Coordinates of C-alpha atoms and ligand atoms in Angstrom, one line a residue:
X919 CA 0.0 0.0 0.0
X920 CA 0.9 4.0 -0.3
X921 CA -1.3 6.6 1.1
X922 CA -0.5 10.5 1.2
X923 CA -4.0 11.6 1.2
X924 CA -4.1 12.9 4.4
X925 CA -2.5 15.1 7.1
X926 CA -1.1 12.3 9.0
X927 CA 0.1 10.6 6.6
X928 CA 3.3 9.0 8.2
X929 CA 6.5 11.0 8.6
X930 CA 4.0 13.2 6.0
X931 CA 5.3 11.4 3.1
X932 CA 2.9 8.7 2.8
X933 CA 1.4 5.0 5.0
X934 CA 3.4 2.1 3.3
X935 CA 2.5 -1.0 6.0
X936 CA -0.8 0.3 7.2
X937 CA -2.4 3.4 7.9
X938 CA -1.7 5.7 11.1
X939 CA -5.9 6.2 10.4
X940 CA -6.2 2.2 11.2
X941 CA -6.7 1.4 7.3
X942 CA -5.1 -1.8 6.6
X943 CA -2.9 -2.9 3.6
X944 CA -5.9 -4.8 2.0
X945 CA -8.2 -1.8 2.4
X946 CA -6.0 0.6 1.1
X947 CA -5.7 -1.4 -2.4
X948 CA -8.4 -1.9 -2.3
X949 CA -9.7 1.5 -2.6
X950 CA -6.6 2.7 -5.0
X951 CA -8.7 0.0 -7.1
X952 CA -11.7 1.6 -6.5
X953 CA -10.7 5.2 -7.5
X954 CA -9.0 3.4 -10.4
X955 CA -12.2 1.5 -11.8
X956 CA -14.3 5.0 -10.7
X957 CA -11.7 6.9 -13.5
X958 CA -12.6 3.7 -15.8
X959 CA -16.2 4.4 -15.0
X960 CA -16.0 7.7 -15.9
X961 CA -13.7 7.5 -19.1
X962 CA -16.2 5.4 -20.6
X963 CA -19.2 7.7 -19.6
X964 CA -16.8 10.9 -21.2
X965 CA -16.1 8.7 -24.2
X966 CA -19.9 7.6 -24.7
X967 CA -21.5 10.7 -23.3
X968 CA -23.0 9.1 -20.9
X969 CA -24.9 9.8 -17.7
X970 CA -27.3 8.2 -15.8
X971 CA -28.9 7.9 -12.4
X972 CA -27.6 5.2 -11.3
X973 CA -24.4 5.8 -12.8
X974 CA -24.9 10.1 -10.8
X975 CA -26.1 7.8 -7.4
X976 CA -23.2 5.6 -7.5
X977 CA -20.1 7.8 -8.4
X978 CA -20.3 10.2 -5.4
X979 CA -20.8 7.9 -2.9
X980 CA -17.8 5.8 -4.4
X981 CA -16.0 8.4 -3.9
X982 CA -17.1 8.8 -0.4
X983 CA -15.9 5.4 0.4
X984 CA -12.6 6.0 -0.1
X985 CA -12.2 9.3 2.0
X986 CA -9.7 9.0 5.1
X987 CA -11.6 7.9 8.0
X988 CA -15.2 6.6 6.2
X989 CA -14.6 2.9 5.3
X990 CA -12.0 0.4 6.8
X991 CA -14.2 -2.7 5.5
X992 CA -12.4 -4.7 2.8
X993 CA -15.7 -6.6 1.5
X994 CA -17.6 -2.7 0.9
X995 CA -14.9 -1.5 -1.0
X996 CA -15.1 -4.8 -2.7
X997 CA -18.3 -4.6 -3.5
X998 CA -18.2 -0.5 -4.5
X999 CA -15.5 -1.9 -7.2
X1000 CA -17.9 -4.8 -8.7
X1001 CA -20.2 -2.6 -8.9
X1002 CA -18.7 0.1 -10.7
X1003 CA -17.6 -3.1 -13.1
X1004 CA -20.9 -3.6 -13.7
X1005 CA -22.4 -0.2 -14.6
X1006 CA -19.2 0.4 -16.6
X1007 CA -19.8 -3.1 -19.1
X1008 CA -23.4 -2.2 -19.1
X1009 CA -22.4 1.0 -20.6
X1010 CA -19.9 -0.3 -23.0
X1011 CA -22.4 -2.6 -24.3
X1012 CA -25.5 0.1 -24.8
X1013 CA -23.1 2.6 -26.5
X1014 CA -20.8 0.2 -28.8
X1015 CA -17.4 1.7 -27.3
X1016 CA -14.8 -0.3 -29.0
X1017 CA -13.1 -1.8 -25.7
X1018 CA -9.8 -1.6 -27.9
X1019 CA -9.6 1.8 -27.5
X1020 CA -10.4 1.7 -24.1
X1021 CA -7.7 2.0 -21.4
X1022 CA -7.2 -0.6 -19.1
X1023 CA -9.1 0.8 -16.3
X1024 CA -12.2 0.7 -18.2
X1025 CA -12.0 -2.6 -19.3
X1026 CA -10.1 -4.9 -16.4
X1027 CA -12.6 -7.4 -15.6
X1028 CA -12.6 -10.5 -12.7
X1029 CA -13.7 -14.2 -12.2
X1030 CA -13.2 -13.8 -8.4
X1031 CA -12.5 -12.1 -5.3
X1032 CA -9.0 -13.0 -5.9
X1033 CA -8.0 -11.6 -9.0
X1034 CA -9.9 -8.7 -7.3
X1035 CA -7.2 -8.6 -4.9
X1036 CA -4.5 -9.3 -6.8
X1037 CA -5.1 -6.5 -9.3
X1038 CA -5.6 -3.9 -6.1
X1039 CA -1.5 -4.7 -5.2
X1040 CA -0.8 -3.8 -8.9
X1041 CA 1.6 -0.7 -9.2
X1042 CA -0.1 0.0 -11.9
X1043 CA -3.4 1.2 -9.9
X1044 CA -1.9 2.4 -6.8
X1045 CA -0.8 6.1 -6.6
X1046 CA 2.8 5.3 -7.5
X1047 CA 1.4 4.6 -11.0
X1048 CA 2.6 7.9 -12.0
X1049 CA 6.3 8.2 -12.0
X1050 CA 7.0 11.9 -12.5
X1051 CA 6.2 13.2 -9.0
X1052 CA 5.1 16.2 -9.7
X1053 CA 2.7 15.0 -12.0
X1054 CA 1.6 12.4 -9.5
X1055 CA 1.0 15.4 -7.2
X1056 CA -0.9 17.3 -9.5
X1057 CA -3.4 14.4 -10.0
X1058 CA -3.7 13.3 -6.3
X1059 CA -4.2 16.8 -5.3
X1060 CA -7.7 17.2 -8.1
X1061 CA -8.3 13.4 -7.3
X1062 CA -8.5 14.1 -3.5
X1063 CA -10.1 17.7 -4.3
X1064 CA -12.8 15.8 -6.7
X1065 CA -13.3 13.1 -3.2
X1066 CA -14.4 15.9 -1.4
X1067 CA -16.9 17.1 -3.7
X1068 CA -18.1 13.5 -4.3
X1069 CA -18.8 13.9 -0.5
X1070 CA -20.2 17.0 -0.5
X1071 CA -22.4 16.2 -3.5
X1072 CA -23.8 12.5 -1.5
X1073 CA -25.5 14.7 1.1
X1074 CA -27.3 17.0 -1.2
X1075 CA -28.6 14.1 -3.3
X1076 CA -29.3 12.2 0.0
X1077 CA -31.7 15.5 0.9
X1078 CA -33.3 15.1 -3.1
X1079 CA -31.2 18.1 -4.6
X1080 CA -28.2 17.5 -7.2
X1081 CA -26.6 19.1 -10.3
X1082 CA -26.3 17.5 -13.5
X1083 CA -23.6 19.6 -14.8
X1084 CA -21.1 18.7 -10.7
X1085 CA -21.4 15.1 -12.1
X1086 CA -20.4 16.0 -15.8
X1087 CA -17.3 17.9 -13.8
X1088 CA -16.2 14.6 -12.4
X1089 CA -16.3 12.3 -15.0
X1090 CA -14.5 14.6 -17.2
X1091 CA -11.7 15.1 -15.0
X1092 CA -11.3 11.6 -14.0
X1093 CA -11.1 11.1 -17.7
X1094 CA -8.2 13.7 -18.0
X1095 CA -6.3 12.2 -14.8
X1096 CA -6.5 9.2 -17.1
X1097 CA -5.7 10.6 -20.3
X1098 CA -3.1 13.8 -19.2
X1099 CA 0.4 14.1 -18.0
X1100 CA 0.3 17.9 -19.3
X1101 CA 1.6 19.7 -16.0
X1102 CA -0.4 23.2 -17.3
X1103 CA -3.3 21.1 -17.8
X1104 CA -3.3 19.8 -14.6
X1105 CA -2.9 22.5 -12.7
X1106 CA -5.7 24.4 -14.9
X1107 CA -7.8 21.4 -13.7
X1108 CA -7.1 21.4 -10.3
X1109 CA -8.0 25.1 -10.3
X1110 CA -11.4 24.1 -12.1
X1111 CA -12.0 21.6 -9.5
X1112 CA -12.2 24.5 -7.0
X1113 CA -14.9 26.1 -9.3
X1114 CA -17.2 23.0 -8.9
X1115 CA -16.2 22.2 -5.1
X1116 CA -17.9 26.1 -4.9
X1117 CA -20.9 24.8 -6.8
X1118 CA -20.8 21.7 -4.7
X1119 CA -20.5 23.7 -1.6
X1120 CA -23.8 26.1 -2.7
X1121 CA -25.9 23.4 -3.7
X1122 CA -25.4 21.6 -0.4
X1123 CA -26.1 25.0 1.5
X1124 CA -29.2 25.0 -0.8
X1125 CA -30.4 21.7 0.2
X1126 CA -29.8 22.0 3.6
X1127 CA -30.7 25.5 4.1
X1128 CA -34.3 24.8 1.9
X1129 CA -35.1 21.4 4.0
X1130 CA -34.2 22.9 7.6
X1131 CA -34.3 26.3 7.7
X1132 CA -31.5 28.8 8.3
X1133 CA -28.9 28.4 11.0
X1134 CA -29.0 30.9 14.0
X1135 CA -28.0 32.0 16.9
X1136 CA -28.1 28.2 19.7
X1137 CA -27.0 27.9 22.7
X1138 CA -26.3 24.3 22.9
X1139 CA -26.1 21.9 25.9
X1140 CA -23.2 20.3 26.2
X1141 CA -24.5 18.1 29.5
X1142 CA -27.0 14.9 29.7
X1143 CA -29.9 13.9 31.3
X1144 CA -30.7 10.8 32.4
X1145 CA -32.3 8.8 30.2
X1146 CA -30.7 6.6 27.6
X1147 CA -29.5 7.9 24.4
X1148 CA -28.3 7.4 21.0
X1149 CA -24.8 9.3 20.0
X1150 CA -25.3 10.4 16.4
X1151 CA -21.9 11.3 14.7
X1152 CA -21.2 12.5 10.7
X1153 CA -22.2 15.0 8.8
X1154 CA -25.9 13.5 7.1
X1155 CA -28.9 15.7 8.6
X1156 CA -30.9 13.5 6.5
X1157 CA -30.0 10.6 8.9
X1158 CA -30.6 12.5 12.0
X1159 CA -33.8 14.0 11.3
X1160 CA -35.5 10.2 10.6
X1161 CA -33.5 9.1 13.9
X1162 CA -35.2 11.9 15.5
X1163 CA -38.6 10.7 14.2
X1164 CA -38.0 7.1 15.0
X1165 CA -37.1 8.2 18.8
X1166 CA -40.1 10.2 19.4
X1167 CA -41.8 9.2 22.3
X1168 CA -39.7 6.1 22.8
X1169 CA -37.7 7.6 26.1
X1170 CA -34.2 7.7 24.1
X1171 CA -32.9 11.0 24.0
X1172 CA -30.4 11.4 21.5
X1173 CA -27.2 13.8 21.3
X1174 CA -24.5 14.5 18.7
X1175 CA -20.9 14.4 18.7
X1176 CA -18.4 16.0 16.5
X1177 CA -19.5 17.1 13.3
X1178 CA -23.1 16.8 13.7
X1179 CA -23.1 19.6 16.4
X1180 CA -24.5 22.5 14.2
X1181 CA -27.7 19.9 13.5
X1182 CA -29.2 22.0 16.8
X1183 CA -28.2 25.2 15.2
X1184 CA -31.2 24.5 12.4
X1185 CA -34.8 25.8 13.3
X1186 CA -35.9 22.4 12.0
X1187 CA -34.6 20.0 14.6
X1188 CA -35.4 22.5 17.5
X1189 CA -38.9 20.8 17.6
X1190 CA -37.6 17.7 18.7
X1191 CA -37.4 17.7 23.2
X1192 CA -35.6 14.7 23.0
X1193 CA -32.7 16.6 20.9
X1194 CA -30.7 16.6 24.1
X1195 CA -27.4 19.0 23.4
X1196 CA -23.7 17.8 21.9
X1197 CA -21.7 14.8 24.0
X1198 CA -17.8 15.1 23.8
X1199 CA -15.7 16.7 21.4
X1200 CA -14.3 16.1 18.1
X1201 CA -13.3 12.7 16.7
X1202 CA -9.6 11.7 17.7
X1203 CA -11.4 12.2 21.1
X1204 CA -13.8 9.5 20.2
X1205 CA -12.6 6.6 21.6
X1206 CA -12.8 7.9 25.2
X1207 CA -16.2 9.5 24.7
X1208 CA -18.0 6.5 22.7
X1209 CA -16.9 4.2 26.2
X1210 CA -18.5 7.1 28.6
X1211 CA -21.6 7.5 26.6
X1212 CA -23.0 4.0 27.0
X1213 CA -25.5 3.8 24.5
X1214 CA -25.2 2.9 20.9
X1215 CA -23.7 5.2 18.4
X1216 CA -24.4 5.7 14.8
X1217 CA -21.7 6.8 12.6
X1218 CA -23.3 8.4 9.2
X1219 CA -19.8 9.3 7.9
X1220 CA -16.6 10.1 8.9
X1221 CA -14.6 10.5 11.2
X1222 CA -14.8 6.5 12.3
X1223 CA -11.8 5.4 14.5
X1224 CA -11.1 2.1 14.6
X1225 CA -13.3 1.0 17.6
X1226 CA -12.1 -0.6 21.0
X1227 CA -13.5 -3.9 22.3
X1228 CA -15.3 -2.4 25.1
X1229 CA -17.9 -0.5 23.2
X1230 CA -17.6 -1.8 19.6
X1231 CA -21.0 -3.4 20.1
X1232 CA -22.7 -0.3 20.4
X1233 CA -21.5 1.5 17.2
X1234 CA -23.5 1.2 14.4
X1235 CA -22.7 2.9 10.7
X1236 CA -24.6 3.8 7.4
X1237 CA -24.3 5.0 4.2
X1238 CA -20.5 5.0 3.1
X1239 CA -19.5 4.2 6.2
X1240 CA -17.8 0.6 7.1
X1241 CA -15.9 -1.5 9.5
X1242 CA -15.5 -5.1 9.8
X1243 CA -18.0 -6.4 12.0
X1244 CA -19.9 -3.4 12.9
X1245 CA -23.7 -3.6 12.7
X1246 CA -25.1 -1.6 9.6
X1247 CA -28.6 0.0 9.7
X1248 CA -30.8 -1.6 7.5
X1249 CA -32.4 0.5 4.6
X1250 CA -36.4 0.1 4.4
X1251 CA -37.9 -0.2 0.9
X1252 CA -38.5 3.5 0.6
X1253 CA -35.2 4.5 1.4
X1254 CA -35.7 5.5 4.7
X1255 CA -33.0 4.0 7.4
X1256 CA -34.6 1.7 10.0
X1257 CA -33.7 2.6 13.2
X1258 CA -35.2 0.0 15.9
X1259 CA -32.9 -1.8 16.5
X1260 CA -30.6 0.8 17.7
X1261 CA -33.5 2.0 19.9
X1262 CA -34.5 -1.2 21.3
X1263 CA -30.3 -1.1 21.8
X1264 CA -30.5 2.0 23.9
X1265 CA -33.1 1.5 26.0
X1266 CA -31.2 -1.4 27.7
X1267 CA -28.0 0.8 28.1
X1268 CA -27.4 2.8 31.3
X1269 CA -27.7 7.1 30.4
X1270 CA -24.4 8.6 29.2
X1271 CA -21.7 9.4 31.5
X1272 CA -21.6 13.4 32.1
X1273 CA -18.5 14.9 30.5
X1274 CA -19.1 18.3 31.1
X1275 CA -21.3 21.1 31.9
X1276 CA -21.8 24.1 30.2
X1277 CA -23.0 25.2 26.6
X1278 CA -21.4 26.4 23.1
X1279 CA -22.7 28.8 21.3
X1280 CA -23.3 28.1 17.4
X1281 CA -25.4 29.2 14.0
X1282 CA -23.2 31.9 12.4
X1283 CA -24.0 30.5 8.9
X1284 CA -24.0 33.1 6.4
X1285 CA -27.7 34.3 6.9
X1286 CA -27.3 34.7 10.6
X1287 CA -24.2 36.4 10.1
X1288 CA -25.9 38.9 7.0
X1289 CA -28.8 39.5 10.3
X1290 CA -26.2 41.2 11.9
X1291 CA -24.3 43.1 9.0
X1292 CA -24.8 46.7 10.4
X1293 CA -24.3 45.7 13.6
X1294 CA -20.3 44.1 12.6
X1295 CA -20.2 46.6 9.4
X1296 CA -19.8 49.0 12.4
X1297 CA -17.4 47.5 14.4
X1298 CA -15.3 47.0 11.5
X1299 CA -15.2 50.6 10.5
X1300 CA -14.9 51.8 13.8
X1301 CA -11.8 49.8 14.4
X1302 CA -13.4 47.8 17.2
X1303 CA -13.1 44.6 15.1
X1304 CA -9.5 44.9 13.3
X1305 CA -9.3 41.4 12.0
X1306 CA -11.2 38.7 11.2
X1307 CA -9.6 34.9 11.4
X1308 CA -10.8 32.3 9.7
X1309 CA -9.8 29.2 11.8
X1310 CA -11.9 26.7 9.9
X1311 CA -11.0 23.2 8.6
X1312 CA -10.7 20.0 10.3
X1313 CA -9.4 18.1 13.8
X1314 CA -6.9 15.6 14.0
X1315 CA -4.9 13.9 16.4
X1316 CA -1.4 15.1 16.4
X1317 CA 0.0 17.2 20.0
X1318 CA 0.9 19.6 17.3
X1319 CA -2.8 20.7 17.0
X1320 CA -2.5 22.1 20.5
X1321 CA -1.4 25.4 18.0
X1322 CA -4.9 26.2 17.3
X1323 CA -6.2 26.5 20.9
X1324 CA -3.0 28.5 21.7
X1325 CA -3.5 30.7 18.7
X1326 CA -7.2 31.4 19.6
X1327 CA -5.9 31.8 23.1
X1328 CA -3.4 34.9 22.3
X1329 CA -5.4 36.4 19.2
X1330 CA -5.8 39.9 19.8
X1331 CA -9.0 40.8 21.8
X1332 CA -10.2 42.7 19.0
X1333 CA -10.3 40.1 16.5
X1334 CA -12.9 38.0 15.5
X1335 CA -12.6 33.6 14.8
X1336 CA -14.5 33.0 12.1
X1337 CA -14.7 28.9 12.2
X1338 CA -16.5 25.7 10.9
X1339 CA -15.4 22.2 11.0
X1340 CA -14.6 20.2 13.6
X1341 CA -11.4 22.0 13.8
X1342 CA -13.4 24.6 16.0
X1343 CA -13.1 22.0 18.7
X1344 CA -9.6 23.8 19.6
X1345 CA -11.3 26.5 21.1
X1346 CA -15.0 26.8 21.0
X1347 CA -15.4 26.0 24.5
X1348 CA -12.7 28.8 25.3
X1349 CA -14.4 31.7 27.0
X1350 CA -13.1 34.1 24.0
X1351 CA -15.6 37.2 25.0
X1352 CA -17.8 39.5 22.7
X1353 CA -16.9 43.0 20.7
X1354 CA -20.0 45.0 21.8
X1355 CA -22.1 41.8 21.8
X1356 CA -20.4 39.8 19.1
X1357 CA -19.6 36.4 20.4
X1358 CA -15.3 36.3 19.0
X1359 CA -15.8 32.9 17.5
X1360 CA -18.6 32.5 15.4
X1361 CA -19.0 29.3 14.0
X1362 CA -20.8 28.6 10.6
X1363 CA -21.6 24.7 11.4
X1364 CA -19.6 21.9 10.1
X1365 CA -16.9 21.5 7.1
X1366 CA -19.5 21.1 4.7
X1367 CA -20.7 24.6 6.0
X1368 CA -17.9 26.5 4.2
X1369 CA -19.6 27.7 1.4
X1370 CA -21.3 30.2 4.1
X1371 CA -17.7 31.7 5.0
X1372 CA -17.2 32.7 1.2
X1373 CA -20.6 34.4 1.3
X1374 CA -19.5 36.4 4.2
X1375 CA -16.2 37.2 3.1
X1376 CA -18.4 38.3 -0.7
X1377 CA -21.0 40.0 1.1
X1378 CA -18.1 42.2 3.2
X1379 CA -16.2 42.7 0.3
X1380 CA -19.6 44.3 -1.6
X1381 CA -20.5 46.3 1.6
X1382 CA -17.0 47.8 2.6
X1383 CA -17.1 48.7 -1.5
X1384 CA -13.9 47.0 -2.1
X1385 CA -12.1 45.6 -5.4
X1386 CA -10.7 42.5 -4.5
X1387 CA -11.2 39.8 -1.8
X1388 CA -7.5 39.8 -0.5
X1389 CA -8.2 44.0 0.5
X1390 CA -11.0 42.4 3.2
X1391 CA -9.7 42.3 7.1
X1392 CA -9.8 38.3 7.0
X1393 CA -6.5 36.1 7.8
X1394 CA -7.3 32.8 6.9
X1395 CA -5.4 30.5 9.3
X1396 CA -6.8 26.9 8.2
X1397 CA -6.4 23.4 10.2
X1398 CA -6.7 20.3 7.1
X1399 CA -6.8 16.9 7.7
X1400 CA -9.1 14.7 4.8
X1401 CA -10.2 15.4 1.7
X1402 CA -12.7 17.4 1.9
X1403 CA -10.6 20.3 3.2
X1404 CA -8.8 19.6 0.1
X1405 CA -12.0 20.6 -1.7
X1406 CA -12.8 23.4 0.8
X1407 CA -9.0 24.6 -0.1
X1408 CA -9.2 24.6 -3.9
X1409 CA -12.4 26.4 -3.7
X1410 CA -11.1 29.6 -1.7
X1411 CA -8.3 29.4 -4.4
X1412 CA -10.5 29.3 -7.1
X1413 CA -11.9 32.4 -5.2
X1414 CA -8.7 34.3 -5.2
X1415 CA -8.0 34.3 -1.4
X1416 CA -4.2 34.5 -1.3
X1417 CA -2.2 34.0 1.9
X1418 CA -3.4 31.4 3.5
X1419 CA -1.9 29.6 6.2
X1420 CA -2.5 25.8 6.5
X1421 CA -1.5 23.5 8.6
X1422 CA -0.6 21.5 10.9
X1423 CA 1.9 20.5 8.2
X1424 CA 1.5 21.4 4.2
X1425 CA 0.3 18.2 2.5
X1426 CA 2.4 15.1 1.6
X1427 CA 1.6 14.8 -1.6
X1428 CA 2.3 18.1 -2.5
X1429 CA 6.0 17.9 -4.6
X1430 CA 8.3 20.3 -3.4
X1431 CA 7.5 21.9 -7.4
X1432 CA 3.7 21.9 -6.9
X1433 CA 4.1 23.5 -3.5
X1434 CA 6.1 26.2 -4.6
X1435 CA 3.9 27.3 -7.7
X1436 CA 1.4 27.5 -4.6
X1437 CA 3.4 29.7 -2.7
X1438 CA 4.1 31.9 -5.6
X1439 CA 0.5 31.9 -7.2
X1440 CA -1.4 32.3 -4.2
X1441 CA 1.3 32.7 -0.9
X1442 CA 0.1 29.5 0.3
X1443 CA 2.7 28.8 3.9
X1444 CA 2.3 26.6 6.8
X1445 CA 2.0 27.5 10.4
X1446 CA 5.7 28.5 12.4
X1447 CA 5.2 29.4 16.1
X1448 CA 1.6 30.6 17.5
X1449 CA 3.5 34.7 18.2
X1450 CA 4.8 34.8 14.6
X1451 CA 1.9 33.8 13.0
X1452 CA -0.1 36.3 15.4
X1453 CA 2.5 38.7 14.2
X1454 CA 1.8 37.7 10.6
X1455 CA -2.0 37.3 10.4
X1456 CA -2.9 40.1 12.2
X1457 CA -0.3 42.8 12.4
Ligands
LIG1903 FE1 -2.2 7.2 6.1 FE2 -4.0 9.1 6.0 FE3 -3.9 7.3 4.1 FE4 -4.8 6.7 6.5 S1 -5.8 8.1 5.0 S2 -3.5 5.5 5.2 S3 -3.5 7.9 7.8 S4 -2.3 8.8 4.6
LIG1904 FE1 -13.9 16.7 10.7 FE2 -13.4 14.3 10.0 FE3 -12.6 17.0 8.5 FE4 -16.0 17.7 8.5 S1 -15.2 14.9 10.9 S2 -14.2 18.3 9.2 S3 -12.0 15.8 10.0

């Protein structure tokens, strides 16, 4: 196996025995295989095109599957691959292709599991397939950027919203990764990739916005009651808002963890009594905080850590989520997830163990933030607020992420942390203040919540009257870990924000070329010591 795809990749060059994530060597072929047949998927829908909904349902959610942190279950990712085999023949056959002139990704074919597995340990799949390295970067860095947005896209299409012309994105630039080893082209594409992660990111914020209301201003509970209760984790409020109807009346409370914190910041699922408050922190944390809780926890994406003994009985996963031997809610016939089991589940477990007391404030999205324009418009002009940050991004867990809650620590009182992801785990429960009644860390909801700090930083830029984004008071100070931040990052490049700082470390599979046409293009650096950066961000 190689893996660079995420932030702790090991010594951040790459996992080469198993993953420091828990991924093991079979897994990790696995899904190398996976993206490989998804490109051979795609090449013949480019070739032929070809779209359909089966072929728009399966793609994203492919790619899902192969996100750091989602799936760690050899016989899913087996099955994603037959699959994707299967739609890709059935293609091949309605349109004629001539398989001749077909590359071999899109037309490899199997008798059994085995020749399954022993293509996955071919070189000629795995990321090391490319030998020019900065090529190889190039094409992991859209590849892991085009993951994120096959992510983003699965939970808009899970809420009955999706975009013909995101899917038509993908299968085109899979084709190129294919077809390219044109470094201009590349980089052109990667920069393309942040225009669609943008129109990924809005159609999401569509979805969720039109099916449960605007975010705003929630205080939420971060202590328990005691009753039994089911942990939801992930990002789907599509899953949580049928859990929530499945546990009305039944005695289960249920609470989130992680990313599905900002759930209670939605008008929507503020109806529900038994929507108890947020257990715990984010998810390198989870181990500890899955054992105190009890109960049963559902995992609707990532981040999964591989679970321990004691409580692995009680987590239960969906959608692209997998691990071997963990229960999987079962699907009813209408599409709707079948919760009982997991409730029956709870009520025989003893209420969660308190953690804490307390509450975080939350809902800053961009239409609670646009409520209060005057009211910041001011403070910005009148020098009260000199700086926004934008600490947004993702958790992980390396000491070195200790930066982040140092950094919010010492920011200048008159700055503001704009945040979202579970990266604002750092600091949220930090008692940071107010300017004048403006809480200092404002926090737009989860990763896939970003799109609302672009609409900000747009909205400010039209208000203050100014030319170009980079002229705005905003330091953008970012914490990365998966792939979706990848997508998150090559959409504020696409934007034209410039300087940003991301860290804990710059990514592996950036070559030392690639990396420095992002330093020069758009001053791209990584974090030095919490005073210099201070000194740097924010003057
Ligand atoms: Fe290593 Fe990250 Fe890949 Fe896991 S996802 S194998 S930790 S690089
Ligand atoms: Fe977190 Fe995994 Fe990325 Fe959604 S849950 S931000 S790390």
């Amino acid at each position: 196996m190689f893996c660079f795809q995420c932030q702790e990749a090991a010594r951040n060059e790459g996992c080469t025995i198993a993953g420091v994530c828990g991924k093991k060597d079979i897994v990790a072929d696995l899904q190398d295989l996976l993206v490989y047949t998804i490109k051979g998927l795609c090449y013949v829908c480019e070739k032929s095109n070809y779209l359909d909904d089966e072929v728009m349902e399966y793609i994203p959610k492919a790619l899902f599957v192969t996100i750091t942190n989602v799936n760690f279950d050899d016989k899913d990712v087996m099955d994603y691959i037959k699959k994707g085999v299967e739609l890709r023949e059935k293609i091949i056959e309605k349109t004629n292709l001539n398989k001749e002139e077909l590359p071999h990704c899109a037309t490899w074919n199997y008798e059994n599991d085995d020749d399954i597995i022993e293509l996955s340990l071919a070189k000629e799949v795995s990321v090391l397939a490319e030998d020019n390295e900065d090529i190889r970067s190039l094409k992991e860095l859209i590849t892991y950027g085009i993951k994120g947005i096959g992510a983003y896209l699965s939970h808009a299409m899970h809420l009955g919203y999706n975009n013909e012309e995101i899917h038509k994105f993908i299968v085109k630039a899979m084709t190129k990764l294919v077809d390219s080893k044109d470094a201009d082209e590349l980089f052109n594409l990667a920069m393309e990739t942040g225009k669609y992660a943008v129109d990924t990111l809005a159609l999401l914020d569509k979805a969720n916005t039109e099916t449960y209301g605007h975010p705003e201003i929630t205080e939420v509970n971060l202590g328990v009651r005691d009753r039994p209760g089911i942990l939801i984790s992930g990002h789907d409020l599509k899953d949580l808002e049928q859990l929530l109807e499945q546990t009305k009346g039944t005695g289960v409370d249920v609470y989130t963890h992680c990313e599905m914190l900002p759930a209670h910041y939605y008008p929507f699922f503020k109806k529900y009594d038994h929507f108890v408050g947020n257990y715990g922190g984010s998810w390198p944390f989870q181990t500890e905080e899955f054992e105190k809780f009890n109960g049963p926890i559902i995992m609707t994406t990532n981040c999964l850590v591989p679970p321990k003994d004691s409580y692995k009985d009680r987590v239960y996963v969906t959608g692209a989520v997998g691990y071997p031997g963990l229960k999987r809610i079962p699907v009813r016939e209408d599409g709707t997830k079948d919760f009982s089991e997991v409730i029956e589940h709870a009520k025989k477990c003893k209420p969660p163990t308190p953690l804490e007391n307390g509450k975080i404030v939350g809902g800053f999205a961009h239409n609670q933030v646009l409520a209060l324009a005057d009211k910041i418009i001011e403070a910005v002009k009148s020098g009260k607020i000199r700086k926004f940050v934008v600490m947004a991004g993702c958790d992980g867990r390396h000491k070195t992420r200790e930066y982040y809650t140092e950094f919010a620590k010492k920011l200048p009182k008159d700055t503001v942390i704009l945040t979202c992801g579970c990266a604002k785990y750092r600091f949220i429960k930090l008692d940071l203040g107010d300017i004048d009644g403006i809480p200092r860390v404002l926090d737009a909801g989860q990763c896939n919540d970003s799109y609302s700090l672009a609409v900000v930083a747009l909205k400010l830029k039209e208000v203050l009257g100014l030319e170009d984004i980079n002229e705005l008071p905003i330091a953008y100070n970012i914490a990365w870990y998966e792939q979706k931040a990848v997508a998150v990052l090559l959409a504020l490049l696409y934007l034209g924000v410039k300087n940003i700082v991301l860290g804990p470390t710059l990514p592996a599979f950036l070559s030392p070329n690639v990396a420095k046409v992002l330093v020069e293009k758009f001053g791209i650096s990584t974090i030095s010591t919490v005073d210099e950066d201070i000194k740097r961000l924010v003057g």
